[in-house]
CSV table of C-alpha atoms in Angstrom, one decimal:
chain,number,residue,atom,x,y,z
G,1406,MET,CA,317.6,172.0,28.5
G,1407,SER,CA,314.4,170.0,28.0
G,1408,LYS,CA,313.2,167.8,30.4
G,1409,PRO,CA,313.4,163.6,29.9
G,1410,VAL,CA,310.0,162.0,28.7
G,1411,VAL,CA,308.4,159.6,31.2
G,1412,VAL,CA,305.6,157.4,29.4
G,1413,LEU,CA,303.4,156.6,31.7
G,1414,ALA,CA,301.2,153.1,30.6
G,1415,THR,CA,298.2,151.5,32.2
G,1416,SER,CA,296.5,147.8,31.3
G,1417,ASN,CA,293.4,147.9,30.3
G,1418,GLY,CA,291.4,147.4,34.1
G,1419,THR,CA,287.6,147.3,34.7
G,1420,GLY,CA,287.4,151.2,36.2
G,1421,LEU,CA,290.1,154.3,36.1
G,1422,GLY,CA,291.9,153.0,38.6
G,1423,HIS,CA,295.7,152.8,36.9
G,1424,LEU,CA,294.5,155.9,34.7
G,1425,SER,CA,293.9,157.8,37.6
G,1426,ARG,CA,297.0,157.1,39.7
G,1427,GLN,CA,298.9,157.4,36.6
G,1428,LEU,CA,297.7,160.5,36.2
G,1429,ALA,CA,299.1,161.8,40.1
G,1430,VAL,CA,302.3,160.7,39.3
G,1431,GLY,CA,302.2,162.5,36.1
G,1432,HIS,CA,301.3,165.4,38.1
G,1433,ALA,CA,304.2,165.0,40.5
G,1434,LEU,CA,306.7,164.5,37.6
G,1435,ARG,CA,305.9,167.7,36.1
G,1436,ASP,CA,309.2,169.1,37.5
G,1437,ASP,CA,312.0,166.6,36.1
G,1438,ALA,CA,309.8,165.4,33.3
G,1439,GLU,CA,307.2,165.2,31.0
G,1440,PRO,CA,304.8,162.8,31.3
G,1441,VAL,CA,303.2,161.6,28.0
G,1442,TYR,CA,300.5,158.5,28.1
G,1443,PHE,CA,300.2,154.6,26.7
G,1444,SER,CA,296.5,152.9,27.7
G,1445,LEU,CA,295.1,149.8,27.0
G,1446,SER,CA,291.8,151.4,28.7
G,1447,ARG,CA,289.3,152.9,26.5
G,1448,ALA,CA,288.5,155.3,29.3
G,1449,VAL,CA,291.9,156.8,28.3
G,1450,GLY,CA,290.6,159.7,26.7
G,1451,VAL,CA,289.8,161.6,30.7
G,1452,ILE,CA,293.7,162.7,30.4
G,1453,ARG,CA,292.3,165.3,28.3
G,1454,HIS,CA,290.7,166.9,31.7
G,1455,GLN,CA,293.6,167.5,32.8
G,1456,GLY,CA,295.8,169.0,29.3
G,1457,GLN,CA,297.6,166.0,28.8
G,1458,ARG,CA,298.7,163.7,26.0
G,1459,GLY,CA,298.8,160.1,25.2
G,1460,GLU,CA,297.8,157.4,23.2
G,1461,TYR,CA,295.7,154.4,23.0
G,1462,ALA,CA,296.5,150.7,22.2
G,1463,PRO,CA,293.6,148.3,22.3
G,1464,SER,CA,293.8,145.1,24.1
G,1465,ARG,CA,293.6,141.6,23.4
G,1466,GLU,CA,289.7,141.7,25.3
G,1467,ARG,CA,288.9,144.1,22.2
G,1468,GLY,CA,288.9,141.2,19.8
G,1469,TRP,CA,290.8,143.3,16.9
G,1470,ILE,CA,294.0,141.7,17.3
G,1471,PRO,CA,294.4,137.8,16.7
G,1472,THR,CA,295.3,136.6,20.1
G,1473,HIS,CA,298.8,134.6,18.8
G,1474,LEU,CA,299.8,137.6,17.4
G,1475,TRP,CA,298.6,140.6,20.6
G,1476,HIS,CA,301.4,140.7,22.3
G,1477,HIS,CA,303.6,140.6,18.8
G,1478,TYR,CA,301.5,144.0,18.1
G,1479,LEU,CA,302.1,145.5,21.6
G,1480,ARG,CA,305.6,145.4,21.1
G,1481,ASP,CA,305.6,147.0,18.0
G,1482,ARG,CA,302.7,149.7,19.7
G,1483,LEU,CA,305.4,150.4,22.3
G,1484,THR,CA,308.8,150.4,21.3
G,1485,ALA,CA,307.4,152.8,18.0
G,1486,PHE,CA,305.7,155.4,20.8
G,1487,VAL,CA,308.8,155.3,22.7
G,1488,ALA,CA,311.0,156.5,19.8
G,1489,GLU,CA,308.4,158.6,18.7
G,1490,THR,CA,307.7,161.0,22.3
G,1491,LYS,CA,311.9,160.1,22.9
G,1492,ALA,CA,311.1,158.6,26.3
G,1493,GLU,CA,313.6,157.7,28.2
G,1494,ALA,CA,311.1,155.5,31.1
G,1495,VAL,CA,308.5,153.7,30.8
G,1496,VAL,CA,306.0,153.2,34.1
G,1497,PHE,CA,303.7,150.8,34.1
G,1498,ASP,CA,300.7,150.5,36.5
G,1499,GLY,CA,298.6,147.0,36.0
G,1500,VAL,CA,298.9,143.7,37.6
G,1501,VAL,CA,299.8,141.6,34.5
G,1502,PRO,CA,303.0,142.7,32.8
G,1503,TYR,CA,302.3,142.1,29.0
G,1504,GLU,CA,304.6,139.4,26.9
G,1505,GLY,CA,304.4,142.5,24.7
G,1506,LEU,CA,305.3,144.9,27.3
G,1507,LEU,CA,308.8,142.9,28.3
G,1508,LEU,CA,309.3,142.1,24.6
G,1509,ALA,CA,309.3,145.9,23.9
G,1510,ARG,CA,311.4,146.1,27.0
G,1511,ALA,CA,314.2,143.8,25.8
G,1512,ARG,CA,313.7,146.1,22.4
G,1513,LEU,CA,314.9,149.4,24.5
G,1514,PRO,CA,317.8,148.3,26.3
G,1515,GLY,CA,318.6,151.5,26.7
G,1516,VAL,CA,315.0,153.0,28.0
G,1517,ARG,CA,314.6,152.3,32.1
G,1518,PHE,CA,311.5,150.5,33.3
G,1519,VAL,CA,309.2,150.1,36.3
G,1520,TRP,CA,306.0,148.6,37.1
G,1521,MET,CA,303.7,149.9,39.8
G,1522,ARG,CA,302.5,146.8,41.4
G,1523,ARG,CA,299.2,147.4,43.4
G,1524,GLY,CA,298.9,144.6,46.6
G,1525,PHE,CA,295.7,143.4,48.2
G,1526,TRP,CA,296.5,140.2,45.9
G,1527,ARG,CA,293.7,138.0,46.8
G,1528,PRO,CA,293.4,134.3,47.7
G,1529,GLY,CA,293.8,131.7,44.8
G,1530,ALA,CA,295.1,134.8,42.6
G,1531,ARG,CA,297.8,133.6,39.6
G,1532,THR,CA,300.7,134.4,40.6
G,1533,ALA,CA,303.0,133.5,37.3
G,1534,PRO,CA,303.4,137.6,37.2
G,1535,LEU,CA,305.1,138.2,40.4
G,1536,ALA,CA,308.6,136.4,38.6
G,1537,ALA,CA,308.4,139.5,35.7
G,1538,ALA,CA,309.9,141.8,38.8
G,1539,PRO,CA,313.7,141.5,37.9
G,1540,LEU,CA,313.0,142.0,34.8
G,1541,PHE,CA,311.7,145.6,35.5
G,1542,ASP,CA,314.2,148.6,37.3
G,1543,LEU,CA,312.5,149.5,39.5
G,1544,VAL,CA,308.9,148.0,41.4
G,1545,LEU,CA,306.8,150.5,43.3
G,1546,GLU,CA,304.4,149.2,45.5
G,1547,PRO,CA,301.3,152.2,45.8
G,1548,GLY,CA,300.4,152.3,49.6
G,1549,ASP,CA,297.3,151.3,51.2
G,1550,PHE,CA,294.9,152.3,54.5
G,1551,ALA,CA,294.2,148.7,54.7
G,1552,ALA,CA,297.8,147.9,54.6
G,1553,ALA,CA,298.1,145.8,57.8
G,1554,GLY,CA,295.1,143.4,56.7
G,1555,ASP,CA,296.7,142.5,53.4
G,1556,ASN,CA,297.8,139.1,53.6
G,1557,GLY,CA,297.6,138.7,49.3
G,1558,ALA,CA,301.0,137.4,47.5
G,1559,THR,CA,302.9,140.6,47.4
G,1560,ALA,CA,302.2,141.3,51.3
G,1561,HIS,CA,305.6,140.1,52.7
G,1562,ARG,CA,307.7,140.2,48.9
G,1563,THR,CA,310.7,142.3,49.4
G,1564,ASP,CA,311.0,143.1,45.3
G,1565,ALA,CA,309.4,146.6,45.2
G,1566,VAL,CA,309.5,150.3,47.5
G,1567,ARG,CA,306.4,150.5,49.4
G,1568,LEU,CA,305.3,153.9,49.0
G,1569,SER,CA,302.6,156.5,50.7
G,1570,PRO,CA,299.2,156.0,49.2
G,1571,ILE,CA,298.3,157.5,45.7
G,1572,THR,CA,295.2,159.9,44.9
G,1573,GLN,CA,294.8,162.5,43.3
G,1574,LEU,CA,293.4,164.3,46.1
G,1575,GLU,CA,297.2,164.9,46.7
G,1576,TYR,CA,297.1,167.7,44.2
G,1577,LEU,CA,293.4,168.6,43.5
G,1578,ASP,CA,291.6,170.8,45.7
G,1579,LEU,CA,288.0,170.4,46.4
G,1580,LEU,CA,285.6,172.5,44.8
G,1581,PRO,CA,282.9,174.3,47.9
G,1582,ARG,CA,280.7,172.2,48.4
G,1583,GLU,CA,277.7,174.9,46.4
G,1584,GLU,CA,280.1,175.6,43.8
G,1585,ALA,CA,279.9,171.6,43.3
G,1586,ALA,CA,276.5,170.5,43.5
G,1587,ALA,CA,275.7,173.3,41.0
G,1588,GLU,CA,278.3,171.8,38.6
G,1589,LEU,CA,276.8,168.2,38.9
G,1590,GLY,CA,272.6,169.5,39.3
G,1591,LEU,CA,273.0,169.1,42.7
G,1592,ASP,CA,270.4,171.1,45.7
G,1593,PRO,CA,273.4,172.0,47.8
G,1594,GLY,CA,270.6,172.4,50.9
G,1595,ARG,CA,269.7,168.7,50.9
G,1596,PRO,CA,271.4,165.9,52.7
G,1597,THR,CA,273.2,163.9,49.4
G,1598,ALA,CA,274.4,160.3,48.9
G,1599,LEU,CA,277.1,158.9,45.9
G,1600,VAL,CA,276.2,155.7,44.8
G,1601,THR,CA,279.2,154.2,42.7
G,1602,LEU,CA,279.8,151.1,42.4
G,1603,SER,CA,282.9,150.2,39.4
G,1604,SER,CA,281.9,149.7,35.5
G,1605,GLY,CA,279.8,146.5,36.1
G,1606,VAL,CA,282.2,144.8,33.7
G,1607,LEU,CA,283.1,141.9,35.6
G,1608,ASN,CA,279.9,142.0,38.1
G,1609,ASP,CA,276.6,142.5,38.2
G,1610,VAL,CA,276.3,146.4,40.1
G,1611,VAL,CA,273.3,146.9,39.0
G,1612,THR,CA,271.1,144.6,41.6
G,1613,PRO,CA,273.0,146.2,44.6
G,1614,GLY,CA,273.3,149.5,43.1
G,1615,ALA,CA,269.7,149.6,42.8
G,1616,ALA,CA,268.9,148.2,46.7
G,1617,ALA,CA,271.5,151.4,48.4
G,1618,VAL,CA,269.0,153.9,45.8
G,1619,THR,CA,266.1,152.8,47.0
G,1620,ALA,CA,266.7,152.5,51.0
G,1621,LEU,CA,269.0,155.8,50.8
G,1622,LEU,CA,265.8,157.6,49.6
G,1623,GLU,CA,263.5,156.4,52.3
G,1624,ASP,CA,263.9,159.7,54.0
G,1625,PRO,CA,262.5,162.0,51.8
G,1626,ASP,CA,265.0,164.7,52.6
G,1627,TRP,CA,267.7,162.8,50.8
G,1628,GLN,CA,269.1,163.2,47.5
G,1629,VAL,CA,270.6,160.6,45.6
G,1630,ALA,CA,273.8,160.9,42.4
G,1631,VAL,CA,273.9,157.7,41.0
G,1632,VAL,CA,277.7,157.4,38.9
G,1633,ARG,CA,277.8,155.8,35.6
G,1634,SER,CA,281.3,155.1,34.6
G,1635,HIS,CA,282.9,155.9,31.2
G,1636,ILE,CA,283.3,152.1,30.2
G,1637,ALA,CA,279.9,151.0,32.3
G,1638,ALA,CA,278.4,147.5,31.1
G,1639,GLY,CA,274.9,148.3,33.0
G,1640,ARG,CA,272.9,151.3,34.3
G,1641,ILE,CA,271.5,151.3,38.0
G,1642,PRO,CA,268.1,152.3,37.9
G,1643,LEU,CA,266.7,155.9,39.1
G,1644,SER,CA,264.3,154.8,41.2
G,1645,ASP,CA,262.9,158.5,42.0
G,1646,GLU,CA,264.1,160.8,39.0
G,1647,SER,CA,262.9,163.7,41.1
G,1648,ARG,CA,265.6,163.3,43.5
G,1649,CYS,CA,267.9,161.1,41.6
G,1650,VAL,CA,270.9,162.4,39.2
G,1651,GLU,CA,272.9,159.8,37.0
G,1652,LEU,CA,276.4,161.9,36.5
G,1653,ALA,CA,278.1,160.0,33.2
G,1654,GLY,CA,281.4,161.3,32.2
G,1655,VAL,CA,282.1,163.5,35.2
G,1656,TYR,CA,286.0,163.1,35.5
G,1657,PRO,CA,288.0,163.7,38.2
G,1658,LEU,CA,285.1,163.0,40.7
G,1659,ALA,CA,287.4,163.5,43.3
G,1660,ARG,CA,287.1,167.0,43.0
G,1661,TYR,CA,283.4,167.4,43.9
G,1662,LEU,CA,283.2,165.3,46.6
G,1663,ALA,CA,282.5,167.8,49.1
G,1664,ALA,CA,279.4,168.0,47.9
G,1665,PHE,CA,278.4,164.6,49.5
G,1666,ASP,CA,277.5,163.7,53.1
G,1667,ALA,CA,277.7,159.6,52.4
G,1668,ALA,CA,278.4,158.0,49.6
G,1669,VAL,CA,278.2,154.0,48.9
G,1670,ALA,CA,281.0,152.5,47.0
G,1671,ALA,CA,283.3,149.6,45.5
G,1672,GLY,CA,286.3,148.6,47.5
G,1673,GLY,CA,288.6,149.5,44.3
G,1674,TYR,CA,291.9,151.3,45.4
G,1675,ASN,CA,291.1,154.8,44.1
G,1676,SER,CA,287.3,154.8,45.6
G,1677,VAL,CA,288.8,153.9,49.2
G,1678,HIS,CA,291.6,156.5,49.1
G,1679,GLU,CA,289.7,159.6,47.2
G,1680,LEU,CA,286.4,158.9,49.7
G,1681,LEU,CA,288.4,158.3,52.9
G,1682,THR,CA,291.0,161.1,52.0
G,1683,ALA,CA,288.0,163.0,51.8
G,1684,GLY,CA,286.2,162.4,54.7
G,1685,VAL,CA,283.0,161.1,53.2
G,1686,PRO,CA,281.3,158.5,55.4
G,1687,THR,CA,281.7,155.4,53.3
G,1688,LEU,CA,279.5,152.3,52.7
G,1689,PHE,CA,281.6,149.5,50.9
G,1690,VAL,CA,280.3,147.2,48.9
G,1691,PRO,CA,283.4,145.9,47.0
G,1692,ASN,CA,283.1,143.5,44.4
G,1693,PRO,CA,283.9,139.8,44.9
G,1694,THR,CA,285.0,139.0,41.1
G,1695,SER,CA,287.7,142.0,41.1
G,1696,GLY,CA,290.3,140.0,39.2
G,1697,THR,CA,293.3,140.6,41.7
G,1698,ASP,CA,292.4,142.8,43.6
G,1699,ASP,CA,290.6,141.7,47.2
G,1700,GLN,CA,288.3,144.1,47.4
G,1701,PRO,CA,286.1,142.1,50.4
G,1702,ALA,CA,289.4,142.1,52.6
G,1703,ARG,CA,290.2,145.5,51.7
G,1704,THR,CA,286.9,147.0,52.8
G,1705,ARG,CA,285.9,144.6,55.9
G,1706,TRP,CA,289.7,145.5,57.4
G,1707,LEU,CA,288.4,149.4,57.0
G,1708,ALA,CA,285.3,148.8,58.5
G,1709,ASP,CA,286.6,146.7,61.4
G,1710,GLN,CA,289.3,149.6,61.8
G,1711,GLY,CA,286.2,151.6,62.1
G,1712,PHE,CA,286.9,154.2,59.2
G,1713,ALA,CA,284.1,152.7,57.2
G,1714,ARG,CA,280.6,150.1,57.0
G,1715,HIS,CA,280.7,147.2,54.8
G,1716,ALA,CA,278.2,145.3,53.1
G,1717,ASP,CA,278.1,142.0,51.1
G,1718,ALA,CA,276.9,142.5,47.4
G,1719,SER,CA,274.8,139.2,47.3
G,1720,ASP,CA,273.3,140.0,51.0
G,1721,LEU,CA,270.7,142.8,49.8
G,1722,ASP,CA,269.2,143.3,52.7
G,1723,ASP,CA,272.4,144.0,54.3
G,1724,VAL,CA,273.2,146.7,51.6
G,1725,ARG,CA,270.0,148.2,52.4
G,1726,ARG,CA,270.6,147.8,56.4
G,1727,GLN,CA,273.8,149.6,56.0
G,1728,ALA,CA,273.1,152.1,53.5
G,1729,ARG,CA,270.0,153.3,55.9
G,1730,ALA,CA,272.5,153.5,58.8
G,1731,LEU,CA,274.0,156.9,56.4
G,1732,HIS,CA,271.2,158.8,57.3
G,1733,ASP,CA,272.2,159.0,60.9
G,1734,GLU,CA,274.0,161.9,61.4
G,1735,HIS,CA,275.7,160.9,64.8
G,1736,GLU,CA,277.0,157.7,62.5
G,1737,ARG,CA,278.4,159.9,59.7
G,1738,GLU,CA,280.4,162.3,62.1
G,1739,ARG,CA,281.8,159.3,63.5
G,1740,LEU,CA,283.1,158.2,60.2
G,1741,ARG,CA,284.3,161.3,59.3
G,1742,LYS,CA,286.4,161.5,62.6
G,1743,ALA,CA,287.7,158.6,62.0
G,1744,CYS,CA,288.8,159.3,58.4
G,1745,ALA,CA,290.4,162.2,59.3
G,1746,GLU,CA,292.8,160.4,61.4
G,1747,LEU,CA,294.2,158.7,58.3
G,1748,PRO,CA,297.6,159.9,56.9
G,1749,LYS,CA,297.4,161.9,53.6
G,1750,PRO,CA,298.3,160.4,51.2
G,1751,GLY,CA,301.7,161.2,49.7
G,1752,GLY,CA,302.2,159.2,46.8
G,1753,SER,CA,302.3,160.5,43.9
G,1754,ARG,CA,305.6,162.4,45.0
G,1755,GLU,CA,307.1,159.4,46.2
G,1756,ALA,CA,306.7,157.5,43.0
G,1757,ALA,CA,308.2,160.7,41.2
G,1758,GLU,CA,310.8,161.0,43.4
G,1759,GLN,CA,311.7,157.3,42.8
G,1760,VAL,CA,311.5,157.7,38.7
G,1761,ALA,CA,313.6,160.7,38.7
G,1762,ARG,CA,316.3,159.2,40.7
G,1763,LEU,CA,316.0,156.4,37.9
G,1764,LEU,CA,316.8,159.1,35.6
G,1765,ARG,CA,319.9,160.6,36.6
G,1766,ASN,CA,321.2,156.8,36.6
G,1767,ALA,CA,322.9,154.9,33.6
G,1768,PRO,CA,320.4,152.1,32.4
G,1769,ARG,CA,321.1,149.1,33.8
G,1770,PRO,CA,322.6,146.7,31.4
G,1771,LEU,CA,320.6,143.7,30.2
G,1772,ASP,CA,321.0,140.4,31.3
G,1773,PRO,CA,319.7,138.2,28.0
G,1774,ALA,CA,318.7,135.0,29.0
G,1775,PRO,CA,315.4,136.1,30.0
G,1776,TYR,CA,314.8,137.8,27.0
G,1777,ARG,CA,315.6,135.3,25.2
G,1778,ARG,CA,313.4,132.9,26.7
G,1779,LEU,CA,310.4,135.2,26.1
G,1780,ARG,CA,311.2,135.6,22.5
G,1781,ALA,CA,311.6,132.3,22.1
G,1782,LYS,CA,308.1,131.6,23.8
G,1783,SER,CA,306.7,134.3,21.7
G,1784,ALA,CA,307.8,133.0,18.5
G,1785,MET,CA,306.3,129.2,19.4
G,1786,VAL,CA,303.1,131.1,19.8
G,1787,ARG,CA,303.2,132.7,16.5
G,1788,VAL,CA,304.3,129.2,14.9
G,1789,LEU,CA,302.2,127.3,16.2
G,1790,GLY,CA,298.9,129.7,15.0
G,1791,PRO,CA,295.2,129.3,16.4
G,1792,LYS,CA,294.7,125.6,15.5
G,1793,GLY,CA,298.4,124.8,17.5
G,1794,MET,CA,297.2,127.3,20.3
G,1795,ALA,CA,293.8,125.6,20.6
G,1796,VAL,CA,295.6,121.8,20.6
G,1797,ALA,CA,297.8,123.0,23.4
G,1798,ARG,CA,295.2,124.7,25.5
G,1799,LYS,CA,293.2,121.6,25.0
G,1800,ALA,CA,295.8,119.2,26.1
G,1801,LEU,CA,296.4,121.4,29.1
G,1802,ARG,CA,293.0,121.9,29.9
G,1803,LYS,CA,292.7,125.4,29.4
G,1804,PRO,CA,289.8,127.1,27.9
G,1805,PRO,CA,290.4,128.3,24.4
G,1806,THR,CA,291.3,131.5,23.6
G,1807,ALA,CA,288.4,134.1,22.7
G,1808,GLY,CA,289.2,136.6,19.7
G,1809,PRO,CA,289.8,136.0,15.8
G,1810,THR,CA,292.0,134.0,14.3
G,1811,ALA,CA,293.1,135.6,11.6
G,1812,PRO,CA,293.7,139.8,11.0
G,1813,LEU,CA,290.4,141.2,10.3
G,1814,ALA,CA,289.7,142.3,7.0
G,1815,VAL,CA,289.7,146.6,7.1
G,1816,THR,CA,289.6,149.4,5.0
G,1817,VAL,CA,291.7,152.2,6.6
G,1818,VAL,CA,289.4,155.8,7.0
G,1819,PRO,CA,291.8,158.3,7.9
G,1820,ASP,CA,290.9,161.9,9.7
G,1821,ALA,CA,290.1,164.4,7.5
G,1822,ASP,CA,291.9,167.5,8.8
G,1823,GLY,CA,291.7,166.3,12.2
G,1824,GLU,CA,288.1,165.2,12.3
G,1825,PRO,CA,286.5,161.6,11.9
G,1826,ALA,CA,285.6,160.6,8.4
G,1827,ALA,CA,282.3,160.4,7.1
G,1828,PRO,CA,280.7,156.8,7.0
G,1829,ARG,CA,280.5,154.5,3.5
G,1830,ALA,CA,279.2,152.0,2.0
G,1831,LEU,CA,281.7,148.7,2.8
G,1832,PRO,CA,282.3,145.0,1.3
G,1833,ASP,CA,280.4,142.5,3.5
G,1834,GLY,CA,283.1,141.3,5.9
G,1835,VAL,CA,285.0,144.6,6.0
G,1836,ARG,CA,285.5,146.8,9.1
G,1837,PRO,CA,286.2,150.1,8.6
G,1838,LEU,CA,289.4,150.7,10.8
G,1839,HIS,CA,290.2,154.6,11.9
G,1840,LEU,CA,293.3,156.3,12.0
G,1841,THR,CA,291.8,159.1,14.3
G,1842,GLU,CA,293.9,161.5,17.4
G,1843,ASP,CA,290.1,161.8,18.4
G,1844,PHE,CA,289.6,160.5,21.8
G,1845,GLY,CA,286.1,160.4,21.2
G,1846,GLN,CA,286.6,157.2,18.6
G,1847,VAL,CA,288.2,155.2,21.1
G,1848,GLN,CA,285.7,155.6,23.5
G,1849,HIS,CA,282.2,154.9,21.2
G,1850,SER,CA,283.3,153.1,18.1
G,1851,ALA,CA,283.1,149.1,17.6
G,1852,ASP,CA,285.4,149.6,14.9
G,1853,PRO,CA,289.1,149.0,15.3
G,1854,VAL,CA,290.6,152.1,15.8
G,1855,GLU,CA,294.3,153.0,14.9
G,1856,HIS,CA,294.7,156.2,17.9
G,1857,LEU,CA,297.8,158.6,17.4
G,1858,ILE,CA,299.3,161.0,19.8
G,1859,THR,CA,298.1,164.3,18.7
G,1860,GLY,CA,301.0,166.4,16.9
G,1861,ALA,CA,302.1,162.8,15.1
G,1862,SER,CA,305.6,163.4,12.8
G,1863,ASP,CA,304.8,162.1,9.6
G,1864,ASP,CA,307.2,159.6,10.2
G,1865,TYR,CA,305.5,158.1,13.1
G,1866,ARG,CA,302.3,158.2,10.8
G,1867,LYS,CA,304.0,155.8,8.6
G,1868,ARG,CA,305.3,153.6,11.0
G,1869,ARG,CA,301.8,153.1,12.3
G,1870,GLU,CA,300.5,152.5,8.7
G,1871,THR,CA,303.3,150.0,7.9
G,1872,ILE,CA,302.3,148.0,11.8
G,1873,LEU,CA,298.3,148.5,11.3
G,1874,ARG,CA,299.0,146.7,7.4
G,1875,GLN,CA,301.3,143.7,9.7
G,1876,TYR,CA,298.0,143.0,12.4
G,1877,TYR,CA,295.1,143.6,10.1
G,1878,ASP,CA,293.9,142.3,6.2
G,1879,VAL,CA,293.9,146.2,5.1
G,1880,ARG,CA,291.8,146.1,1.4
G,1881,ALA,CA,291.6,149.3,-0.8
G,1882,VAL,CA,287.8,150.1,-0.8
G,1883,GLY,CA,286.9,151.8,-4.0
G,1884,ALA,CA,289.8,152.6,-5.8
């Protein structure tokens, strides 16, 4: 008897946090279900590192689909993907349950929907998405080492099942130091620091990163490895290339943590739980503009409790001072001992158990009322169109939406025998749209990409071609 299929879906995010959590859950699910992935993140290709299958759908921020149509596009893409994979559940990891996700849920009454909702919402974060919780069969909250310091919008809610922390280190084995260092191009005999300060999509990581690297290299014995994200917006300079290595595209980085004697990291969920679980003495320099995630509150609490060090990204003198403190072996040993007292993460297994239990029960009937309101709102946005929405947003004193106001003019460039097609000259205003199974196109192409799960059926390809013609202005070129 075949296992039920579960779609592990993620928002676009600004890093790899959502995907990493879902990969951990997917690994834990394997005994009970077959996981497949559906992501709005350009970094989705990392699932290949663990032999997983999945598909990319462009977020609204990519600017390929007009804003007033994007939620309908997401609805159609997710609905088609669930039908192709014959999935019985969708687990969504993200802060905002997109309207398109909920519209797909209305079309899939026999499919269970789960919201994986991280805690630590920062003060002032928009809380309207929390109203979507009753539309899910289950809400799961990954645990946090700093949960006692969480005073955000979700901290006192009772609508979620609270789990232990989730990290890939629940199942990944750390490589021995010598092997990890060799694979990363590092000298295992020298003290080594890791600098990993997020993608820089939302904030400046170059300036505090450069300050940390400079301070760490003040001790001539030390070497530094600087991580460059799959979707990095900037590069931290390597001030001494004889003792600096840039790590680009290394995933999962958690496997290599034994190579490092210290780290300087942002305060995102995955960085915190991977580094502290591995016992790496860490200075956290949190991103203060990380959307909903209250990284400063999380990392200040951890520093106050003695599990890590903390510096404000805007105070470069403090960044340098705190980085220099990591040279002290006694301080590093103190931090290692403190981290050893933290509970071992087990949240991915707990999440898998919750999903497996849900699959054993019949889907609960949907209340049609909220979906009627959702469809009415969505239809109104589509009817108003870009001009009407611009007027409405101005009246509500909201900034105008970015992106195209009409479908992009494209010509479809299908892969030839699984290989990306060669570029060709196109008329002005017409862009190539790549219909492809290649994750490389997803990550690197500036042109529109319609990505297909590996081994897609002929019927699914036809359905996807129909969808893209609904949301793009498809031109025949050279016919």
